[in-house]
XYZ file of C-alpha atoms in Angstrom:
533
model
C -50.949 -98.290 -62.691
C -50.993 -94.713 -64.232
C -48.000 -94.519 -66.250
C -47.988 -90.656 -65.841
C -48.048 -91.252 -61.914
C -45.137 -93.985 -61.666
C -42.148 -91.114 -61.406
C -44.208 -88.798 -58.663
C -44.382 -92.482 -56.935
C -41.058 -93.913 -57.102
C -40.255 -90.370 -55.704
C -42.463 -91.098 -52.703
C -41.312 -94.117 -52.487
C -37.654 -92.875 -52.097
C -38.754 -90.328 -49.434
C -40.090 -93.208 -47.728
C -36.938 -95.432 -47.151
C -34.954 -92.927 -46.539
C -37.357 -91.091 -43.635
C -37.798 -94.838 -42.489
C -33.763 -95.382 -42.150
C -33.145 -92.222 -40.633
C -35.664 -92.772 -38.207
C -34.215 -96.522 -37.534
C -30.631 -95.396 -37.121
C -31.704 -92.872 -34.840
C -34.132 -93.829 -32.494
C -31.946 -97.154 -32.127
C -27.842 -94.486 -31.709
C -30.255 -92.470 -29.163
C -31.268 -95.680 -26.884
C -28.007 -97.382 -27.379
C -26.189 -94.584 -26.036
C -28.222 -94.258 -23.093
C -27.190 -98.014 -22.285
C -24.907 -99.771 -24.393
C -23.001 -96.919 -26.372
C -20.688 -99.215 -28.427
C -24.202 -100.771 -29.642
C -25.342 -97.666 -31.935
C -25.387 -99.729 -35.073
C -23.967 -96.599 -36.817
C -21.030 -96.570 -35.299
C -20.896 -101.143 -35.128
C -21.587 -101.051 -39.132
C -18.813 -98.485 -39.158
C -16.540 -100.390 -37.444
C -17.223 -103.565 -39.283
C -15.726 -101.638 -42.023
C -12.848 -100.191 -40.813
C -10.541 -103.739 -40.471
C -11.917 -104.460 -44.337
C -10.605 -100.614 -45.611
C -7.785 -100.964 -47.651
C -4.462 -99.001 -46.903
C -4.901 -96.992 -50.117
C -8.322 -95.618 -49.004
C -7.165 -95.358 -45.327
C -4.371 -92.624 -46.164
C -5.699 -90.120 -47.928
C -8.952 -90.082 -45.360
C -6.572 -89.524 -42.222
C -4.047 -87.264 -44.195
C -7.412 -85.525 -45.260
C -9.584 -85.368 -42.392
C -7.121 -86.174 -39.235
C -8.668 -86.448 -36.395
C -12.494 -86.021 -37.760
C -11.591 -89.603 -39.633
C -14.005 -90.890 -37.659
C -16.767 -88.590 -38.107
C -16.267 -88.981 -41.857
C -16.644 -93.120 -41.535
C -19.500 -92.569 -39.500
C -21.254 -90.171 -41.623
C -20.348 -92.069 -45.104
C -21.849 -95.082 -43.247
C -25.011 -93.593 -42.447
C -25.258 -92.126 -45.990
C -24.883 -95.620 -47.269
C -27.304 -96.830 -45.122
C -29.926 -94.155 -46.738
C -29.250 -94.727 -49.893
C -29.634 -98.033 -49.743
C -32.725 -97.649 -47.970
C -34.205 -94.669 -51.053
C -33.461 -97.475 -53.505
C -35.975 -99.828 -51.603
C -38.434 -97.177 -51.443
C -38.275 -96.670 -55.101
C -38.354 -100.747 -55.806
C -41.650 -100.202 -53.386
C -43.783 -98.009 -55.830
C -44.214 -101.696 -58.112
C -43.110 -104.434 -55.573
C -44.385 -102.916 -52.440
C -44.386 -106.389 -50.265
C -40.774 -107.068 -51.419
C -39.459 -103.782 -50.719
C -40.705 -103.849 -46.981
C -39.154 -107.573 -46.781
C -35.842 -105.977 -48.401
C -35.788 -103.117 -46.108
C -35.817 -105.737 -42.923
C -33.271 -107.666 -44.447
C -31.319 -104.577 -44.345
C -32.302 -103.876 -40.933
C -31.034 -106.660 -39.868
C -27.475 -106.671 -41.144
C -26.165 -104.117 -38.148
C -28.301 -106.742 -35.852
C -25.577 -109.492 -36.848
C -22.758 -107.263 -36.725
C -23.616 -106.234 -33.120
C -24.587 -110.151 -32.174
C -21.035 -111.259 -33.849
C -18.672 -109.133 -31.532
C -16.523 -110.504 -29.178
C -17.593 -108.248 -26.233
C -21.044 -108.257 -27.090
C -23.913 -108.375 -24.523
C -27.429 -110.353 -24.290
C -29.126 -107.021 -24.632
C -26.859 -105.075 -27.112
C -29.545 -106.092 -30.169
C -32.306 -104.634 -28.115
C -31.999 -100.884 -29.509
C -31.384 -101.765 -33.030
C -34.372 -104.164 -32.629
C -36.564 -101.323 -31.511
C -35.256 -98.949 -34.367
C -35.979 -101.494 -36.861
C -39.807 -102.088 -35.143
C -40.038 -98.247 -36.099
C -38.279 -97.803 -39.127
C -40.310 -100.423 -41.098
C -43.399 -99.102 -39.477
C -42.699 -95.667 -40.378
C -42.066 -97.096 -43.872
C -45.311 -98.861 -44.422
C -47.163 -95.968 -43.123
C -45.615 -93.501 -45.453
C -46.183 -96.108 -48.366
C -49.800 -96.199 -47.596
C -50.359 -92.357 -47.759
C -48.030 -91.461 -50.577
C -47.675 -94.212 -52.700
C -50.551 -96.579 -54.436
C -50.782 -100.358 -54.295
C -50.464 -102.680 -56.675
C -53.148 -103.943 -58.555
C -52.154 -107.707 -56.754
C -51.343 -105.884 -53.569
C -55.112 -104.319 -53.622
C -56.767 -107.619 -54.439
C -55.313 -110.971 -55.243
C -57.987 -112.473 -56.699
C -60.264 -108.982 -58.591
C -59.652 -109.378 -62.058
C -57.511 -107.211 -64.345
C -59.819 -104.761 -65.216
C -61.286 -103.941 -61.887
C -57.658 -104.113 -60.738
C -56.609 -101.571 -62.917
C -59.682 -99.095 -62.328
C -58.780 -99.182 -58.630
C -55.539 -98.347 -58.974
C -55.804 -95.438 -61.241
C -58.619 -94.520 -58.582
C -56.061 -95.006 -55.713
C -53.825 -93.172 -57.900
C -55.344 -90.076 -58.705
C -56.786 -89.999 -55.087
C -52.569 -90.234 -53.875
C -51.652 -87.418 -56.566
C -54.368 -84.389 -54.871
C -52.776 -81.794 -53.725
C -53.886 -82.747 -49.843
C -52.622 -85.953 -49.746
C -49.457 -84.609 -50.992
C -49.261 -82.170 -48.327
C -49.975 -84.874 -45.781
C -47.610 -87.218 -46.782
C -44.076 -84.755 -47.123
C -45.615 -83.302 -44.086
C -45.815 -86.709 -42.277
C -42.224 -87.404 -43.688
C -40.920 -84.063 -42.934
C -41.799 -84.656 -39.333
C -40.427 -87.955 -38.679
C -37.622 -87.127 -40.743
C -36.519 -84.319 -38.517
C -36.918 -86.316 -35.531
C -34.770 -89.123 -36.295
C -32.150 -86.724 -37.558
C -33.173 -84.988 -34.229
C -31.977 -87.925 -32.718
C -28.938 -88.741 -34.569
C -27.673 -85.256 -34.288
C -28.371 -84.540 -30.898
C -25.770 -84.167 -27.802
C -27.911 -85.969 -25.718
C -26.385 -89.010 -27.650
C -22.847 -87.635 -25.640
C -24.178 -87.293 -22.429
C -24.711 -90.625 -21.569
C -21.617 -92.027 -22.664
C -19.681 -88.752 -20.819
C -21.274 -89.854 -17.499
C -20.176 -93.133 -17.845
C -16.876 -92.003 -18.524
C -16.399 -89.479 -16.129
C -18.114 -92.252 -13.190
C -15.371 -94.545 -14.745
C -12.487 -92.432 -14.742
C -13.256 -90.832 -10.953
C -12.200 -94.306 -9.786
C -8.989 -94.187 -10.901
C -7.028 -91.810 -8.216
C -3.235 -91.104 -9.125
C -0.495 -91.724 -6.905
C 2.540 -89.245 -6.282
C 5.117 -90.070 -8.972
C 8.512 -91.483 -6.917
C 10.288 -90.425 -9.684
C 9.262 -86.797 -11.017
C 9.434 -85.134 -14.598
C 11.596 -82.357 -14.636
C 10.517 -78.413 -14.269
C 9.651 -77.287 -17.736
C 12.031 -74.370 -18.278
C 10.488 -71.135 -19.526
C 12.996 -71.533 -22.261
C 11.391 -74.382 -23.525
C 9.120 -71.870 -25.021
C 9.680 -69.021 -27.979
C 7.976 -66.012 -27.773
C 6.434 -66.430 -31.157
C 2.776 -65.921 -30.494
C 0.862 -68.333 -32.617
C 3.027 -71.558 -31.960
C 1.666 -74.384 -30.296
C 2.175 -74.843 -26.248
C 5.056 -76.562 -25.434
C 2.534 -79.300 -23.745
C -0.327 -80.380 -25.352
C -3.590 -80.333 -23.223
C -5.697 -84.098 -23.605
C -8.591 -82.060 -25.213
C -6.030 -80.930 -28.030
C -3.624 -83.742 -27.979
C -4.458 -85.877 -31.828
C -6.151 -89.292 -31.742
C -6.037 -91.655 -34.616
C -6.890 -95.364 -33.843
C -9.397 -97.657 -34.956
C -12.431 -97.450 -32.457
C -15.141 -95.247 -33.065
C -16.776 -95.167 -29.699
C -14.185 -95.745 -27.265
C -14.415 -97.966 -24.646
C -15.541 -97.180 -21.184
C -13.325 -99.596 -19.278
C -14.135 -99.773 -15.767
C -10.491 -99.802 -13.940
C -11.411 -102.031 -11.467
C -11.988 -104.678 -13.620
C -8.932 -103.846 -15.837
C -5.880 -106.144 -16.081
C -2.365 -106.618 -18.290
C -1.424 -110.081 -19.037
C 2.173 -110.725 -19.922
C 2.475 -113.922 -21.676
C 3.966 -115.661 -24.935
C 7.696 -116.549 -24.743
C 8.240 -115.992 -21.263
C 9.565 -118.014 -18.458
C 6.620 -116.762 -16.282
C 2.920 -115.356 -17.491
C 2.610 -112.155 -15.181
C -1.685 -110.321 -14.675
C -1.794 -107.360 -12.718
C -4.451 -105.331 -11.930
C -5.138 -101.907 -12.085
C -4.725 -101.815 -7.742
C -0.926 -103.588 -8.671
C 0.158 -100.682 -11.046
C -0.914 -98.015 -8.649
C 1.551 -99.633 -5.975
C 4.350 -99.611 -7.870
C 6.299 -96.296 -7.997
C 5.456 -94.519 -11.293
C 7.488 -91.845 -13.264
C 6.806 -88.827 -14.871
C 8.363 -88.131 -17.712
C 7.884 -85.537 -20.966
C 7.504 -87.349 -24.278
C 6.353 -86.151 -27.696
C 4.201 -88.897 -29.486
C 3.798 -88.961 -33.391
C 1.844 -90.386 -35.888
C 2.796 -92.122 -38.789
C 0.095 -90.874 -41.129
C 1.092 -87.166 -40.429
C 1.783 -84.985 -43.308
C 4.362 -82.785 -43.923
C 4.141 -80.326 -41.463
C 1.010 -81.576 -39.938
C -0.629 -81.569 -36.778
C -0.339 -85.362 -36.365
C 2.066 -85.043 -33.234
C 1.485 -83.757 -29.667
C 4.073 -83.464 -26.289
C 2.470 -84.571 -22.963
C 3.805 -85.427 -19.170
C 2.822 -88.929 -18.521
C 3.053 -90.944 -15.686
C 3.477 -94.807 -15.615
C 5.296 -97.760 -14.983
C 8.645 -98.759 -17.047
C 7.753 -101.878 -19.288
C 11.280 -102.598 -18.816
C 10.617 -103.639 -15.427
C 7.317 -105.392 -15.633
C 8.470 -107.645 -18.407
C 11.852 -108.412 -16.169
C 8.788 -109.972 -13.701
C 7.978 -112.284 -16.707
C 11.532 -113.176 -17.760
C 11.010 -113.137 -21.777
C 13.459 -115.899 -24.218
C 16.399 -114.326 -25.574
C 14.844 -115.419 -28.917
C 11.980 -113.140 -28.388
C 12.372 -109.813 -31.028
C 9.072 -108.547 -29.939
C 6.121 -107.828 -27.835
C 2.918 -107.849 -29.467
C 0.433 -105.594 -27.574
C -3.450 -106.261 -27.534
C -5.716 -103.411 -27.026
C -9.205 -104.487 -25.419
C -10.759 -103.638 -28.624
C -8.623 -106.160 -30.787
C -5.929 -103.777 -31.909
C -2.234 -104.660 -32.427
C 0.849 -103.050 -32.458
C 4.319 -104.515 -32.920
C 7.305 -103.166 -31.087
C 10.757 -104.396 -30.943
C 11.641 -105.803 -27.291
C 14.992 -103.620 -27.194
C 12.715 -100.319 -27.674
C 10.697 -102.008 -24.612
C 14.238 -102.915 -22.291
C 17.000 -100.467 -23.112
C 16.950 -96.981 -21.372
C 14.474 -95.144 -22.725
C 11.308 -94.201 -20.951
C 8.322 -97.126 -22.667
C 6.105 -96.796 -20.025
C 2.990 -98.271 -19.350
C 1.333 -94.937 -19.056
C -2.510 -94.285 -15.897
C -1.849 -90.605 -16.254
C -1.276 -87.729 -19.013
C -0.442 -83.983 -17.621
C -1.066 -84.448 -14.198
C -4.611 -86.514 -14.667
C -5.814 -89.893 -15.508
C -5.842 -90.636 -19.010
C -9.000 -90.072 -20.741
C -10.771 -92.346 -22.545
C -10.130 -91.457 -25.964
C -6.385 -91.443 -25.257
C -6.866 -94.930 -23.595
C -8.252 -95.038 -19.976
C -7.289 -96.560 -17.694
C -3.823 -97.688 -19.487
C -1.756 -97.589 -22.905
C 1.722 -97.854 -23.568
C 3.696 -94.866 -24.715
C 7.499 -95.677 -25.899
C 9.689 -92.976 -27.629
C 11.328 -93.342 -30.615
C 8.594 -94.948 -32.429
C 5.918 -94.036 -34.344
C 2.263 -94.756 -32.465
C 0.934 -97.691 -34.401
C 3.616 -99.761 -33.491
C 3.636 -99.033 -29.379
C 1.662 -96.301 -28.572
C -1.516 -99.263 -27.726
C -4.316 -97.653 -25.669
C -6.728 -99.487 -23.819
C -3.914 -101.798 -23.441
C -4.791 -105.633 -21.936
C -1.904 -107.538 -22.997
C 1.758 -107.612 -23.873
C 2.619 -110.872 -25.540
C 6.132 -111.703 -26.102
C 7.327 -113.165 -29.235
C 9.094 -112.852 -32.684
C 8.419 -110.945 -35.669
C 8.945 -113.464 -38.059
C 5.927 -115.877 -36.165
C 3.297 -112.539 -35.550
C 2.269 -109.475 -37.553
C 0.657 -106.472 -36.248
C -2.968 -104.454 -37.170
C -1.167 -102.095 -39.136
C 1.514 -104.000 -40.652
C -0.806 -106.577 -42.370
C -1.511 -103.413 -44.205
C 1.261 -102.285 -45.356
C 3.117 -100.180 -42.915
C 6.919 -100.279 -41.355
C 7.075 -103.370 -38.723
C 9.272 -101.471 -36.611
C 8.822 -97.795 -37.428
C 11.377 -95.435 -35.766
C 10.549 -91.886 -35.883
C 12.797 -89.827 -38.873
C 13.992 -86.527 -37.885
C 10.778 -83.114 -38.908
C 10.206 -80.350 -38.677
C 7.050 -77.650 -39.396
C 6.013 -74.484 -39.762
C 3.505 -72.945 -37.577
C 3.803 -68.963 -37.902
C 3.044 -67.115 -40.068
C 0.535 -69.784 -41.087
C -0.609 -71.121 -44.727
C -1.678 -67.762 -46.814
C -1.464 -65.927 -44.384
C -1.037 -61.911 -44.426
C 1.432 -60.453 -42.674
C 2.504 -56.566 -42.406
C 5.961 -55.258 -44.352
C 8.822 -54.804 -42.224
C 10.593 -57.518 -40.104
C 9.408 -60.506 -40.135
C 9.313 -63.248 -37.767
C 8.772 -66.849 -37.821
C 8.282 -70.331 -35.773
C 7.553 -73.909 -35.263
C 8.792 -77.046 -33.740
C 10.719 -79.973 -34.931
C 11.471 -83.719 -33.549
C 13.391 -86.289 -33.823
C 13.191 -88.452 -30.200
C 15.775 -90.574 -29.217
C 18.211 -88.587 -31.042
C 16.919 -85.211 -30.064
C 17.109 -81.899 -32.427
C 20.339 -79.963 -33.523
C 19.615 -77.478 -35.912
C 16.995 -75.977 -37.421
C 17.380 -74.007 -40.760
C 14.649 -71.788 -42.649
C 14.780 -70.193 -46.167
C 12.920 -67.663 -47.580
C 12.288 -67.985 -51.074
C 14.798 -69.105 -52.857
C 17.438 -67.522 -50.698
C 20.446 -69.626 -48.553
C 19.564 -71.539 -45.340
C 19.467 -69.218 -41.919
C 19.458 -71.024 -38.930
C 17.258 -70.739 -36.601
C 17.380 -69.868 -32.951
C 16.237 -73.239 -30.918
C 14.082 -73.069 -27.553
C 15.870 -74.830 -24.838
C 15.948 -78.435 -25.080
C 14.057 -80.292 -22.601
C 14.608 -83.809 -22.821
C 15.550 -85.699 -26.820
C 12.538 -87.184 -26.421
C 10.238 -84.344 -26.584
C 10.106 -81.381 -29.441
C 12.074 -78.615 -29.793
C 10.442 -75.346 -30.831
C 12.407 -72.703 -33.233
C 12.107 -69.095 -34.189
C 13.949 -66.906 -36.616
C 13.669 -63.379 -37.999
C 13.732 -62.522 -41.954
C 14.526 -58.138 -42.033
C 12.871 -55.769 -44.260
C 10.825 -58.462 -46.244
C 9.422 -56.423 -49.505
C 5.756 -57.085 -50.207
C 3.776 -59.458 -52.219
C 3.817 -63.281 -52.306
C 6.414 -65.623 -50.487
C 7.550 -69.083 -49.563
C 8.797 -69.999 -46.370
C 10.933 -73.672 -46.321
C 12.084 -75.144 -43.390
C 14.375 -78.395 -42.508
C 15.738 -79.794 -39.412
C 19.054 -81.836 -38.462
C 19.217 -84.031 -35.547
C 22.015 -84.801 -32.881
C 22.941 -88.027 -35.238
C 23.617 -85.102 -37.936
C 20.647 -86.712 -39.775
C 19.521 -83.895 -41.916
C 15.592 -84.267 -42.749
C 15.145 -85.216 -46.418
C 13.453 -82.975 -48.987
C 12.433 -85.979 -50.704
C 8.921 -86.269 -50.830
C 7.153 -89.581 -50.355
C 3.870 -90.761 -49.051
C 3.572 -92.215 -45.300
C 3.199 -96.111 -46.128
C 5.386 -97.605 -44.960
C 6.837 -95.201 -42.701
C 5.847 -91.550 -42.226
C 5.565 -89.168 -44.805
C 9.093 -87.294 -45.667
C 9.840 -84.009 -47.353
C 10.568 -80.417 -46.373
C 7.566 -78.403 -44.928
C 7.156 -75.037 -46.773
C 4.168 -72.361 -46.910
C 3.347 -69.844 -48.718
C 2.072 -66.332 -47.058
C 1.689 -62.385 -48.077
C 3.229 -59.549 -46.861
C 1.346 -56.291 -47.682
């Protein structure tokens, strides 16, 4: 081969893999979505990952990206995926029969993820199958116009010589400018149309319909038992601070599916089992008979930063898992209940969050609608008190009763709190982080928690003055947050800090010490910095 050739071909070669993979991942995500969405092999290869991520690369990616986690695994997957697949095109410019073999190989490894699930299907392989058909097709195609064979790959059994004339003819004839422009135009082409397909909503559509058919199934009683009237009170007039009730659309999701499933209710059931006197299934027809409460409770997550957005308040309606475990009759030795979600996740919560008085529900409905399916359709528990990955289970199947000291949880085999209870926080949400504000009077707001205990006080400093307190919203219920405004007069211009902290009914005051979330929730005063000009 042409020595002065062999970098403008490895380059081809590169183009080449990666045009093939992105066509492979796509073509396969688009038909998988139109009829097995959890089959994309983007999103199964990124989910094969996410139980082997340690809990030092976890943290930083949520606490970085929040709720867009997801999108991040996804995309780093599919980058992977085309690197790998450029490095086999550049192996192909001098082993061009090996590459194509490697590239299938590689192919092939999403085809035994997806064949290796628990819930997978007979046809679930089928769209991967017909991505790979393309992918390597596309590949050998591009390797014929843009990259040279091999003196062995052109004739086995020529000798040397004539070997090595044909290939520098083959050579030159690959470097003329119109073959050039053929093959980037070929691979510009197919390139954009798998990234066509990747990118494109279409890839939503299908998966929304099949939602939305799901979820119009599932028709909500009348609570018996009704939340309270959400006083106007509940509310400061700070304009900027969040709603006192978070809408679904706004309300954070962290968990560990990337597609989520589409869990026809009719076939839905909860099994209560483990150390119980008797195993208890009901279906999704039992819950709706029962009469379900309403009640306001803020949810939190244990990965969110100081003064993050981690945390949302919502009306949900459900069932008391007080009363639905009563039907089973759980050992006194139980500790407790380890709850399944349909796709494999765990979460550990102590029985006596799950019996006292509180309102652990197992929740059908979220602001007046049924849940949707990101925040766990058709059921998921949500207890107060506790942080989410240790009861707040969507797509909830079981609750198995047992002991802590005979079962671990998803989360706590890496690393985090068994138990978790929520510490006292608080945040700043106006004026916001570098923000610009006119001279004069200024004001400022947020909310802080701390359910099961509910919030006291709320004190603010500016700069390094003394603590003000803060003027509290009317408390709703201790379970959900508490928003807070205050007023700082005559600020003088240029650069400040704003520091807030929060005490709780318990007289807890929240720590300024600052630590990371493992193992439970990140602690330290929230404080921002903003201009007044």
């Amino acid at each position: 081969m042409n020595r002065k050739t062999r970098p403008a071909h490895r380059f081809r070669g590169a183009v080449s893999g990666i045009v093939a993979a992105v066509m492979m991942f796509g073509l396969a995500d688009l038909i998988a979505r139109a009829f097995t969405p959890s089959a994309a092999p983007l999103l199964t290869l990124g989910q094969a990952i996410i139980p082997l991520a340690p809990p030092a690369a976890i943290k930083p990616v949520i606490a970085l990206f929040g709720d867009n986690d997801k999108l991040v695994l996804v995309l780093s997957t599919g980058l992977g995926a085309i690197v790998v697949a450029g490095l086999v095109g550049v192996l192909a410019a001098s082993r061009r029969r090996l590459a194509t073999t490697l590239l299938v190989v590689a192919g092939l490894v999403p085809v035994i993820v997806i064949i290796i699930r628990p819930e997978a299907g007979a046809f679930d392989v089928i769209p991967t199958l017909i991505g790979i058909a393309v992918g390597i097709t596309v590949f050998i195609l591009l390797l014929r116009l843009g990259v040279p064979a091999t003196p062995a790959e052109e004739d086995d059994r020529a000798d040397v010589a004539h070997s090595i004339a044909h290939d520098d003819a083959r050579s030159s004839r690959t470097s003329d400018p119109l073959s050039r422009r053929r093959f980037f135009g070929l691979a510009g082409v197919v390139g954009a149309i798998g990234a066509v397909t990747i990118a494109t909503g279409q890839t939503l559509v299908s998966l929304t319909q099949e939602a939305g058919a799901a979820v119009a199934k599932l028709v909500l009683p009348t609570p018996a038992k009704k939340a309270a009237a959400i006083p106007v009170a509940a509310s400061t007039d700070i304009e900027g601070t969040v709603p006192f009730v978070t809408e679904a659309k706004d309300f954070y999701r962290i968990d560990t599916v990337l597609s989520p499933p589409v869990i026809d209710p009719e076939q839905w059931s909860l099994r209560i089992h483990g150390m119980v006197e008797e195993e208890v299934t009901l279906t999704m027809a039992d819950v709706l008979d029962l009469p379900l409460e309403e009640h306001h409770i803020t949810l939190t997550c244990v990965s969110n930063p100081v003064g993050g957005d981690l945390v949302g308040n919502a009306t949900w309606l459900g069932y008391p898992v007080r009363e639905l475990l009563t039907r089973a009759r759980p050992s006194s030795q139980a500790d407790m209940v380890l709850s399944h979600s349909f796709d494999g996740f765990t979460a550990s919560t102590p029985i006596g969050a799950l019996t006292d008085d509180r309102a652990a529900l197992l929740a059908v409905g979220m602001n007046g609608e049924p849940l949707t399916p990101i925040h766990g359709f058709p059921a998921r528990l949500v207890v107060p008190g506790l942080y989410g990955f240790v009861s707040a289970t969507k797509w909830v199947t079981e609750l198995e009763v047992t002991r802590f000291d005979e079962k671990t949880a998803y989360w706590t085999d890496r690393g985090w709190d068994a138990k978790a209870p929520i510490l006292v926080a608080s945040r700043i949400e106006v004026p916001g982080p570098l923000a610009k504000v006119p001279a004069g009077d200024i004001r400022v707001g947020g909310t802080a928690w701390a359910q099961r205990s509910g919030i006291d006080r709320v004190e603010v400093k500016l700069d390094d003055g003394e603590w003000t307190q803060a003027d509290l919203a009317e408390e709703v219920t201790i379970d959900t947050w508490r928003q807070w405004r205050a007023e700082f007069a005559e600020v003088a211009a240029g650069s400040h800090t704003l520091t807030v902290r929060a005490t709780d009914k318990d007289g807890t005051v929240q720590t300024a010490k600052r630590r990371d979330s493992i193992p439970n929730s990140a602690t330290g005063h929230h404080h921002i910095q903003f201009r007044v000009e």
